[in-house]
CSV table of C-alpha atoms and ligand atoms in Angstrom, one decimal:
chain,number,residue,atom,x,y,z
A,22,MET,CA,-103.9,-22.9,-62.9
A,23,SER,CA,-106.5,-25.6,-62.9
A,24,ASN,CA,-107.0,-27.9,-65.8
A,25,GLU,CA,-110.4,-26.2,-66.5
A,26,GLU,CA,-108.8,-22.7,-66.6
A,27,LEU,CA,-106.0,-23.9,-68.9
A,28,ALA,CA,-108.6,-25.7,-71.1
A,29,LYS,CA,-110.6,-22.5,-71.4
A,30,TYR,CA,-107.5,-20.4,-72.3
A,31,ILE,CA,-106.5,-23.0,-75.0
A,32,ALA,CA,-110.0,-23.0,-76.4
A,33,ASP,CA,-110.0,-19.2,-76.5
A,34,CYS,CA,-106.7,-19.0,-78.3
A,35,LEU,CA,-107.8,-21.6,-80.8
A,36,ASN,CA,-111.1,-19.8,-81.3
A,37,SER,CA,-109.3,-16.6,-82.3
A,38,GLY,CA,-106.4,-18.3,-84.1
A,39,LEU,CA,-107.9,-21.1,-86.2
A,40,ASN,CA,-109.3,-18.8,-88.9
A,41,ALA,CA,-112.5,-19.7,-87.2
A,42,ASP,CA,-115.8,-18.5,-88.6
A,43,SER,CA,-118.6,-18.6,-86.1
A,44,ASP,CA,-119.3,-22.3,-87.0
A,45,SER,CA,-116.0,-23.6,-86.0
A,46,SER,CA,-115.8,-22.0,-82.6
A,47,SER,CA,-115.9,-23.9,-79.3
A,48,LEU,CA,-118.5,-21.4,-78.2
A,49,THR,CA,-120.9,-23.1,-80.6
A,50,ASN,CA,-119.7,-26.5,-79.5
A,51,SER,CA,-117.6,-27.4,-82.6
A,52,PHE,CA,-114.7,-28.5,-80.4
A,53,LYS,CA,-113.8,-29.2,-76.8
A,54,ILE,CA,-110.5,-29.0,-75.0
A,55,VAL,CA,-109.6,-31.4,-72.2
A,56,VAL,CA,-106.4,-30.8,-70.2
A,57,ASP,CA,-104.5,-33.2,-68.0
A,58,GLN,CA,-101.6,-31.4,-66.5
A,59,ALA,CA,-100.4,-34.3,-64.3
A,60,LYS,CA,-100.0,-36.4,-67.4
A,61,GLY,CA,-98.8,-33.5,-69.5
A,62,TYR,CA,-101.3,-33.4,-72.4
A,63,PHE,CA,-104.4,-31.8,-73.8
A,64,ASP,CA,-106.9,-33.2,-76.3
A,65,PHE,CA,-108.5,-31.2,-79.0
A,66,ILE,CA,-111.9,-32.9,-79.5
A,67,PRO,CA,-113.8,-31.7,-82.5
A,68,ALA,CA,-117.5,-32.4,-82.9
A,69,PHE,CA,-118.6,-34.3,-85.9
A,70,PRO,CA,-120.3,-33.5,-88.2
A,71,GLY,CA,-118.4,-30.2,-88.1
A,72,PRO,CA,-115.9,-28.0,-89.8
A,73,PHE,CA,-112.7,-29.8,-88.9
A,74,LYS,CA,-110.7,-32.3,-90.9
A,75,LEU,CA,-108.3,-34.3,-88.7
A,76,THR,CA,-105.3,-33.7,-90.9
A,77,LYS,CA,-101.7,-33.0,-90.3
A,78,GLY,CA,-102.4,-29.4,-91.5
A,79,LEU,CA,-104.9,-28.9,-88.7
A,80,SER,CA,-102.6,-30.5,-86.1
A,81,ASP,CA,-99.7,-28.3,-87.2
A,82,GLU,CA,-101.9,-25.2,-87.1
A,83,ILE,CA,-103.0,-25.9,-83.5
A,84,GLN,CA,-99.5,-26.7,-82.5
A,85,THR,CA,-98.2,-23.4,-84.1
A,86,ILE,CA,-100.8,-21.2,-82.5
A,87,LEU,CA,-100.4,-22.8,-79.0
A,88,SER,CA,-96.6,-23.2,-78.8
A,89,GLY,CA,-96.5,-19.4,-78.9
A,90,ALA,CA,-99.6,-18.8,-76.8
A,91,LEU,CA,-98.5,-21.0,-74.0
A,92,PHE,CA,-94.8,-19.9,-73.8
A,93,PRO,CA,-93.1,-19.6,-71.4
A,94,TYR,CA,-95.4,-21.2,-68.8
A,95,ILE,CA,-95.9,-24.3,-70.8
A,96,THR,CA,-93.7,-25.9,-73.4
A,97,LEU,CA,-95.6,-27.6,-76.1
A,98,LEU,CA,-93.8,-30.7,-77.5
A,99,GLY,CA,-93.8,-31.2,-81.3
A,100,TYR,CA,-94.8,-34.4,-83.1
A,101,PRO,CA,-94.2,-35.3,-86.7
A,102,SER,CA,-97.6,-36.8,-87.4
A,103,VAL,CA,-101.2,-36.6,-86.4
A,104,ASN,CA,-101.7,-38.0,-82.9
A,105,LEU,CA,-105.3,-39.3,-83.1
A,106,VAL,CA,-106.7,-40.7,-79.8
A,107,ASP,CA,-109.8,-42.5,-78.8
A,108,GLU,CA,-112.1,-40.4,-76.6
A,109,THR,CA,-114.9,-42.9,-76.1
A,110,ARG,CA,-114.2,-43.2,-72.4
A,111,ARG,CA,-115.2,-39.6,-72.0
A,112,THR,CA,-118.2,-39.7,-74.1
A,113,ASN,CA,-120.7,-42.2,-75.5
A,114,GLY,CA,-121.8,-41.3,-79.0
A,115,LEU,CA,-120.2,-40.8,-82.3
A,116,HIS,CA,-119.9,-37.0,-82.2
A,117,LEU,CA,-117.1,-36.6,-79.8
A,118,ALA,CA,-115.5,-40.0,-80.0
A,119,ARG,CA,-112.0,-39.0,-81.1
A,120,GLY,CA,-109.5,-36.2,-80.6
A,121,LEU,CA,-106.0,-34.9,-81.4
A,122,ARG,CA,-103.6,-35.2,-78.5
A,123,PHE,CA,-100.8,-32.7,-77.8
A,124,TYR,CA,-98.1,-33.2,-75.2
A,125,PHE,CA,-96.6,-30.5,-73.1
A,126,LEU,CA,-94.3,-29.8,-70.2
A,127,VAL,CA,-95.2,-27.4,-67.4
A,128,GLY,CA,-92.4,-24.9,-67.2
A,129,GLY,CA,-89.8,-23.5,-69.5
A,130,THR,CA,-86.8,-25.0,-71.1
A,131,ASP,CA,-84.0,-22.7,-69.7
A,132,ARG,CA,-80.4,-23.3,-70.5
A,133,VAL,CA,-78.4,-25.0,-67.8
A,134,GLU,CA,-75.1,-23.4,-66.9
A,135,ILE,CA,-72.1,-25.4,-65.8
A,136,GLU,CA,-68.7,-24.4,-64.7
A,137,SER,CA,-66.7,-26.9,-66.7
A,138,LEU,CA,-67.1,-30.1,-68.7
A,139,GLU,CA,-66.4,-32.0,-65.5
A,140,SER,CA,-69.3,-30.4,-63.6
A,141,ASN,CA,-71.9,-32.8,-62.3
A,142,LEU,CA,-74.6,-33.6,-64.8
A,143,LEU,CA,-76.2,-36.6,-63.1
A,144,THR,CA,-79.6,-36.4,-61.4
A,145,THR,CA,-80.2,-38.5,-58.3
A,146,ASP,CA,-81.8,-41.2,-60.5
A,147,ASN,CA,-78.7,-41.4,-62.7
A,148,GLN,CA,-80.0,-39.5,-65.7
A,149,ILE,CA,-77.9,-37.0,-67.5
A,150,LYS,CA,-79.4,-33.5,-67.2
A,151,LEU,CA,-79.0,-31.4,-70.4
A,152,GLN,CA,-81.6,-28.7,-69.8
A,153,GLU,CA,-84.3,-27.7,-67.4
A,154,ASN,CA,-87.0,-30.3,-67.9
A,155,LEU,CA,-84.8,-32.6,-70.0
A,156,THR,CA,-82.7,-35.5,-69.1
A,157,ILE,CA,-81.3,-38.4,-71.2
A,158,THR,CA,-80.4,-41.9,-70.1
A,159,PRO,CA,-77.8,-44.1,-71.7
A,160,ALA,CA,-79.8,-47.3,-70.8
A,161,ASN,CA,-81.6,-48.5,-73.9
A,162,HIS,CA,-80.7,-45.5,-76.0
A,163,PRO,CA,-78.0,-46.8,-78.3
A,164,ALA,CA,-77.9,-44.1,-81.0
A,165,ILE,CA,-77.5,-40.3,-80.9
A,166,ALA,CA,-77.2,-38.0,-83.8
A,167,ILE,CA,-76.2,-34.4,-83.6
A,168,ASN,CA,-76.7,-32.2,-86.7
A,169,GLY,CA,-75.8,-28.6,-87.1
A,170,LYS,CA,-73.8,-26.1,-89.1
A,171,SER,CA,-70.2,-25.4,-88.3
A,172,GLY,CA,-70.0,-23.5,-85.1
A,173,SER,CA,-73.4,-24.5,-83.8
A,174,GLY,CA,-72.0,-26.3,-80.8
A,175,LYS,CA,-72.1,-30.0,-81.9
A,176,SER,CA,-68.6,-30.9,-80.6
A,177,VAL,CA,-69.2,-29.2,-77.3
A,178,LEU,CA,-72.6,-31.0,-76.9
A,179,ALA,CA,-70.9,-34.3,-77.6
A,180,ASN,CA,-68.2,-33.6,-75.0
A,181,ILE,CA,-70.9,-32.7,-72.4
A,182,THR,CA,-72.8,-35.9,-73.2
A,183,ILE,CA,-69.7,-38.0,-72.9
A,184,SER,CA,-68.8,-36.3,-69.7
A,185,GLY,CA,-72.2,-37.2,-68.4
A,186,LEU,CA,-71.7,-40.8,-69.6
A,187,LEU,CA,-68.4,-41.0,-67.8
A,188,GLN,CA,-70.1,-39.9,-64.6
A,189,TYR,CA,-72.8,-42.4,-65.3
A,190,ILE,CA,-70.2,-45.1,-65.7
A,191,ASN,CA,-68.0,-44.1,-62.7
A,192,TYR,CA,-70.8,-43.9,-60.2
A,193,GLN,CA,-72.2,-47.3,-60.6
A,194,GLN,CA,-71.2,-51.0,-60.3
A,195,TRP,CA,-70.8,-53.0,-63.5
A,196,ASP,CA,-69.8,-56.6,-64.2
A,197,TRP,CA,-66.3,-55.8,-65.4
A,198,ASP,CA,-65.1,-59.3,-64.9
A,199,TYR,CA,-67.2,-60.5,-67.8
A,200,ASP,CA,-66.6,-57.5,-70.1
A,201,PHE,CA,-64.4,-57.5,-73.2
A,202,MET,CA,-61.4,-55.8,-71.6
A,203,ASN,CA,-61.0,-58.8,-69.3
A,204,SER,CA,-61.5,-61.4,-71.9
A,205,SER,CA,-58.9,-64.2,-71.9
A,206,ASN,CA,-58.7,-63.7,-75.7
A,207,SER,CA,-56.0,-61.0,-76.0
A,208,GLU,CA,-57.4,-59.8,-79.3
A,209,ILE,CA,-60.8,-59.1,-77.7
A,210,ALA,CA,-59.3,-57.6,-74.6
A,211,SER,CA,-57.2,-55.1,-76.6
A,212,LEU,CA,-60.1,-53.8,-78.7
A,213,PHE,CA,-60.4,-50.1,-78.2
A,214,ASN,CA,-57.3,-50.5,-76.0
A,215,GLY,CA,-59.7,-51.9,-73.4
A,216,LYS,CA,-61.4,-48.5,-73.0
A,217,LEU,CA,-65.1,-47.7,-73.1
A,218,ILE,CA,-65.2,-44.3,-74.7
A,219,ASN,CA,-63.9,-43.8,-78.2
A,220,MET,CA,-63.9,-40.5,-80.1
A,221,VAL,CA,-63.0,-40.2,-83.8
A,222,ASP,CA,-62.3,-36.6,-84.8
A,223,PRO,CA,-60.8,-35.6,-88.1
A,224,LYS,CA,-60.7,-31.9,-87.2
A,225,LEU,CA,-58.5,-32.0,-84.1
A,226,ASP,CA,-61.2,-30.0,-82.3
A,227,LEU,CA,-59.4,-28.2,-79.4
A,228,THR,CA,-62.1,-28.7,-76.8
A,229,THR,CA,-62.4,-32.4,-77.7
A,230,PHE,CA,-58.7,-32.9,-77.7
A,231,TYR,CA,-58.2,-31.4,-74.2
A,232,PHE,CA,-61.3,-33.1,-72.8
A,233,ALA,CA,-60.1,-36.5,-74.1
A,234,LYS,CA,-56.6,-35.9,-72.9
A,235,LYS,CA,-57.8,-35.1,-69.4
A,236,HIS,CA,-59.7,-38.4,-69.3
A,237,GLU,CA,-57.2,-40.5,-71.3
A,238,SER,CA,-57.4,-43.4,-68.9
A,239,GLN,CA,-61.0,-43.8,-70.1
A,240,ILE,CA,-61.1,-42.2,-73.5
A,241,ASN,CA,-59.4,-43.2,-76.8
A,242,TYR,CA,-59.1,-40.2,-79.0
A,243,PHE,CA,-58.4,-40.9,-82.7
A,244,ALA,CA,-57.5,-37.7,-84.5
A,245,LEU,CA,-56.4,-37.7,-88.1
A,246,ASN,CA,-53.8,-35.5,-89.6
A,247,ASP,CA,-54.4,-32.9,-92.3
A,248,GLU,CA,-53.2,-35.0,-95.1
A,249,VAL,CA,-55.7,-37.7,-94.6
A,250,SER,CA,-58.2,-38.1,-97.4
A,251,ASN,CA,-62.0,-38.4,-97.0
A,252,SER,CA,-61.8,-42.1,-97.9
A,253,GLU,CA,-59.0,-42.8,-95.4
A,254,PHE,CA,-61.1,-41.1,-92.8
A,255,LEU,CA,-64.1,-43.2,-93.7
A,256,ASN,CA,-61.9,-46.4,-93.6
A,257,THR,CA,-60.8,-45.4,-90.1
A,258,ILE,CA,-64.4,-45.0,-89.0
A,259,ASN,CA,-65.3,-48.3,-90.6
A,260,SER,CA,-62.6,-50.1,-88.8
A,261,LYS,CA,-63.7,-48.6,-85.4
A,262,GLU,CA,-67.2,-49.6,-86.2
A,263,ALA,CA,-66.1,-53.2,-86.9
A,264,ASP,CA,-64.2,-53.3,-83.6
A,265,PHE,CA,-67.2,-51.9,-81.8
A,266,LEU,CA,-69.4,-54.7,-83.3
A,267,LYS,CA,-66.9,-57.2,-82.1
A,268,ILE,CA,-67.3,-55.8,-78.6
A,269,MET,CA,-71.1,-55.9,-78.9
A,270,HIS,CA,-70.9,-59.5,-80.1
A,271,TYR,CA,-68.6,-60.5,-77.2
A,272,ARG,CA,-71.1,-59.0,-74.7
A,273,GLN,CA,-74.0,-60.8,-76.4
A,274,ILE,CA,-72.3,-64.1,-76.0
A,275,GLN,CA,-71.6,-63.3,-72.4
A,276,ARG,CA,-75.2,-62.5,-71.8
A,277,LEU,CA,-76.3,-65.7,-73.4
A,278,LYS,CA,-74.6,-67.4,-70.5
A,279,ARG,CA,-75.5,-64.8,-67.8
A,280,PRO,CA,-78.5,-62.8,-68.9
A,281,ASN,CA,-78.3,-60.4,-65.9
A,282,LEU,CA,-74.9,-59.0,-66.6
A,283,ARG,CA,-74.7,-55.3,-66.4
A,284,PHE,CA,-72.2,-53.8,-68.8
A,285,ALA,CA,-71.2,-50.2,-68.7
A,286,PRO,CA,-72.0,-48.2,-71.9
A,287,CYS,CA,-69.3,-48.6,-74.6
A,288,VAL,CA,-69.4,-45.5,-76.7
A,289,LEU,CA,-68.2,-44.7,-80.2
A,290,CYS,CA,-68.5,-41.0,-81.1
A,291,CYS,CA,-67.7,-39.9,-84.7
A,292,ASP,CA,-67.4,-36.2,-85.4
A,293,GLU,CA,-67.6,-34.5,-88.8
A,294,ILE,CA,-69.2,-37.4,-90.5
A,295,GLN,CA,-69.9,-35.3,-93.6
A,296,PHE,CA,-66.2,-35.4,-94.4
A,297,ALA,CA,-66.2,-39.1,-94.4
A,298,THR,CA,-69.2,-39.5,-96.7
A,299,SER,CA,-68.5,-37.0,-99.5
A,300,ALA,CA,-66.4,-37.9,-102.5
A,301,VAL,CA,-65.6,-41.4,-101.4
A,302,SER,CA,-66.0,-44.7,-103.1
A,303,LYS,CA,-69.5,-46.3,-103.1
A,304,SER,CA,-68.2,-49.5,-101.6
A,305,SER,CA,-66.7,-47.8,-98.5
A,306,LEU,CA,-69.9,-45.8,-98.1
A,307,SER,CA,-72.1,-48.9,-98.2
A,308,THR,CA,-69.8,-50.6,-95.7
A,309,PHE,CA,-70.2,-47.7,-93.4
A,310,GLN,CA,-74.0,-47.7,-93.8
A,311,ALA,CA,-74.1,-51.5,-93.3
A,312,LEU,CA,-72.0,-51.3,-90.1
A,313,THR,CA,-73.9,-48.4,-88.7
A,314,ASP,CA,-77.2,-50.2,-89.3
A,315,ARG,CA,-75.9,-53.3,-87.5
A,316,ILE,CA,-74.6,-51.3,-84.6
A,317,ILE,CA,-77.9,-49.5,-84.2
A,318,LEU,CA,-79.7,-52.9,-84.3
A,319,THR,CA,-77.4,-54.7,-81.8
A,320,ALA,CA,-76.2,-51.9,-79.5
A,321,ARG,CA,-79.3,-51.8,-77.3
A,322,SER,CA,-78.9,-55.3,-76.0
A,323,SER,CA,-75.2,-54.9,-75.5
A,324,SER,CA,-75.0,-51.5,-73.8
A,325,GLY,CA,-73.4,-49.9,-76.8
A,326,LEU,CA,-73.9,-46.3,-77.8
A,327,ILE,CA,-73.0,-44.7,-81.1
A,328,MET,CA,-72.9,-40.9,-81.5
A,329,LEU,CA,-72.8,-39.4,-85.0
A,330,LEU,CA,-72.1,-35.7,-85.5
A,331,SER,CA,-72.5,-34.1,-88.9
A,332,GLU,CA,-73.1,-30.8,-90.6
A,333,SER,CA,-75.8,-32.4,-92.6
A,334,PHE,CA,-77.6,-35.7,-92.7
A,335,PRO,CA,-78.6,-35.9,-96.4
A,336,ILE,CA,-80.1,-38.8,-98.3
A,337,PRO,CA,-78.3,-40.8,-99.6
A,338,GLY,CA,-75.3,-40.0,-97.5
A,339,SER,CA,-74.2,-40.4,-94.0
A,340,ILE,CA,-76.7,-42.9,-92.8
A,341,SER,CA,-79.5,-45.0,-94.2
A,342,SER,CA,-83.1,-44.3,-93.4
A,343,ALA,CA,-83.1,-47.6,-91.4
A,344,SER,CA,-80.4,-46.1,-89.1
A,345,ARG,CA,-82.2,-42.8,-89.0
A,346,ASP,CA,-85.3,-44.5,-87.7
A,347,GLY,CA,-83.2,-46.4,-85.1
A,348,LEU,CA,-81.7,-43.2,-83.7
A,349,THR,CA,-83.0,-42.7,-80.2
A,350,TYR,CA,-81.9,-39.2,-79.5
A,351,LYS,CA,-81.6,-36.6,-82.2
A,352,PHE,CA,-80.3,-33.0,-81.8
A,353,ILE,CA,-80.5,-30.4,-84.5
A,354,LEU,CA,-78.5,-27.3,-83.5
A,355,GLY,CA,-78.4,-23.9,-85.1
A,356,ARG,CA,-76.5,-20.7,-84.4
A,357,GLY,CA,-79.6,-18.6,-83.7
A,358,ASN,CA,-83.3,-19.0,-84.3
A,359,ASN,CA,-82.7,-20.5,-87.7
A,360,ILE,CA,-83.8,-24.1,-87.7
A,361,SER,CA,-85.5,-24.6,-91.1
A,362,LYS,CA,-87.3,-27.4,-92.8
A,363,GLN,CA,-84.1,-28.0,-94.7
A,364,ASP,CA,-82.3,-28.8,-91.4
A,365,THR,CA,-85.0,-31.2,-90.2
A,366,ARG,CA,-85.8,-32.8,-93.5
A,367,PHE,CA,-83.8,-36.0,-93.0
A,368,LEU,CA,-83.5,-36.5,-89.2
A,369,MET,CA,-87.0,-35.3,-88.3
A,370,LYS,CA,-88.9,-36.4,-91.4
A,371,ASP,CA,-92.4,-34.9,-91.8
A,372,PHE,CA,-91.9,-32.5,-88.9
A,373,ASP,CA,-92.5,-28.8,-89.4
A,374,PRO,CA,-90.1,-26.8,-87.2
A,375,ASP,CA,-92.4,-23.8,-87.1
A,376,THR,CA,-94.7,-25.8,-84.9
A,377,VAL,CA,-92.3,-25.6,-81.9
A,378,ALA,CA,-91.5,-22.3,-80.4
A,379,LEU,CA,-87.8,-21.7,-80.3
A,380,ASN,CA,-86.6,-19.0,-77.9
A,381,PRO,CA,-82.9,-18.5,-78.5
A,382,ASP,CA,-81.1,-16.7,-75.7
A,383,GLU,CA,-78.1,-14.5,-75.9
A,384,TYR,CA,-75.7,-17.3,-76.7
A,385,GLY,CA,-75.2,-17.8,-80.4
A,386,PHE,CA,-74.7,-21.6,-80.3
A,387,GLY,CA,-76.4,-24.7,-79.1
A,388,ASN,CA,-79.9,-23.6,-79.9
A,389,GLY,CA,-82.2,-26.0,-81.6
A,390,LEU,CA,-84.4,-29.0,-81.4
A,391,PHE,CA,-84.3,-32.3,-79.6
A,392,GLU,CA,-86.3,-35.5,-80.4
A,393,ASP,CA,-86.5,-38.4,-78.0
A,394,SER,CA,-87.2,-42.0,-78.7
A,395,THR,CA,-91.0,-41.5,-78.4
A,396,GLY,CA,-90.9,-39.0,-81.3
A,397,LEU,CA,-91.7,-36.0,-79.2
A,398,ILE,CA,-89.8,-32.9,-80.3
A,399,ARG,CA,-88.9,-29.9,-78.2
A,400,SER,CA,-86.8,-26.8,-78.3
A,401,PHE,CA,-83.3,-27.4,-76.9
A,402,LYS,CA,-80.4,-25.4,-75.6
A,403,THR,CA,-77.0,-27.1,-74.9
A,404,PRO,CA,-75.8,-26.4,-71.4
A,405,TYR,CA,-73.5,-23.4,-71.3
A,406,VAL,CA,-70.0,-24.3,-70.2
A,407,ARG,CA,-68.3,-21.3,-68.6
A,408,ARG,CA,-64.8,-22.7,-68.9
A,409,LEU,CA,-64.4,-25.1,-71.8
A,410,ILE,CA,-60.7,-25.9,-71.6
B,513,ADP,N1,-72.3,-25.3,-74.7
B,513,ADP,C1,-71.4,-24.4,-75.0
B,513,ADP,N2,-70.8,-23.7,-73.9
B,513,ADP,C2,-69.9,-22.8,-74.1
B,513,ADP,N3,-69.4,-22.5,-75.4
B,513,ADP,C3,-69.9,-23.1,-76.4
B,513,ADP,C4,-70.9,-24.1,-76.3
B,513,ADP,N4,-71.2,-24.6,-77.5
B,513,ADP,C5,-70.4,-24.0,-78.4
B,513,ADP,N5,-69.6,-23.1,-77.7
B,513,ADP,C6,-68.7,-22.1,-78.4
B,513,ADP,O1,-68.9,-22.2,-79.8
B,513,ADP,C7,-67.7,-22.7,-80.4
B,513,ADP,C8,-68.1,-23.7,-81.5
B,513,ADP,O2,-68.7,-24.8,-81.0
B,513,ADP,P1,-68.4,-26.3,-81.6
B,513,ADP,O3,-69.0,-27.3,-80.6
B,513,ADP,O4,-67.0,-26.4,-81.9
B,513,ADP,O5,-69.3,-26.2,-82.9
B,513,ADP,P2,-69.3,-27.3,-84.1
B,513,ADP,O6,-68.7,-28.6,-83.6
B,513,ADP,O7,-70.8,-27.4,-84.4
B,513,ADP,O8,-68.6,-26.7,-85.2
B,513,ADP,C9,-66.9,-23.4,-79.4
B,513,ADP,O9,-65.6,-23.4,-79.6
B,513,ADP,C10,-67.2,-22.6,-78.1
B,513,ADP,O10,-66.5,-21.4,-78.1
B,514,MG,MG1,-67.2,-29.7,-84.3
């Protein structure tokens, strides 16, 4: 389909969908659509004076109409605010000088299927592939949050991501000699038992347990027994976060001397955060928030990566809004087509989940939304793992 044909289809859909009276139709020149498939966007350019107000309401309405109308050939990406762009290079005059930009991907967002957690997830350019049309990269992405109700597939998604990270680490060269595990200071060298991947799991999740065991030369698995209280759990997380910060700090010092050092990602993954943050003392909670804020601030330059999994991300609670804004990848999972404003309220502030078309498949887990570090939001399906254990 050419850009012009697509633009005409979009304009037709908006003409019938935007509660348009004859004044606000593109047929009478009240708006124009310009498409650029190569760059993956289209612009809605309203004529002024005219019937349109460039509000979030209008932007959401366009988004809602088109995410359905373009499915499954084109996947419209959501955006939590109005994306106003300057159109003066296309026109000279006040009337058509600005537009609303919407980003899209050509193609659908099918679920990937893999045989086991060990299946290859890396693309040729060392990205981790999580879905058709969607890869993530550990470089410069220090903080991941996974939110979803019990059974929505958070732990499995974390295991898949960590498996991808292990592959990412194992297939490249890193400057091990200068890394913390080879420090001459034995206290530093023994942080995290000298391993890069650390998982804290209060639930003794079976998949996580077996996955970590299979890779025990590279993964520390900290499980807590049944009797442990919420506050003990939080204290455990806090001490791991403190150790993690020591590693970040060590790496920063190394980089001051040798700025080009390449460190493999060092990962701290904490599951079931909601346990840790309910009914605990205010002081442990604020320690947790302060440590998390610092990790998110410093991890990028030290190849650190923190993953937080929780059934909910309320305010105040698991993390501060500063940490929330530092999260570089956010996943919100549901068990069906049931992502509500309540689910997105904290992690994807100001975003209306109705503006992105979700098309859940026959699997009852791992269906939801993904936001990348540019703020673009899309429907997401966790890879299906045929054999989990
Ligand atoms: N990507 C997946 N592939 C295969 N099975 C999955 C996947 N995600 C979830 N499941 C199934 O759903 C169950 C619940 O997933 P889990 O990750 O434990 O949810 P949560 O951690 O959100 O409570 C798993 O034990 C598994 O049987
Ligand atoms: Mg879980």
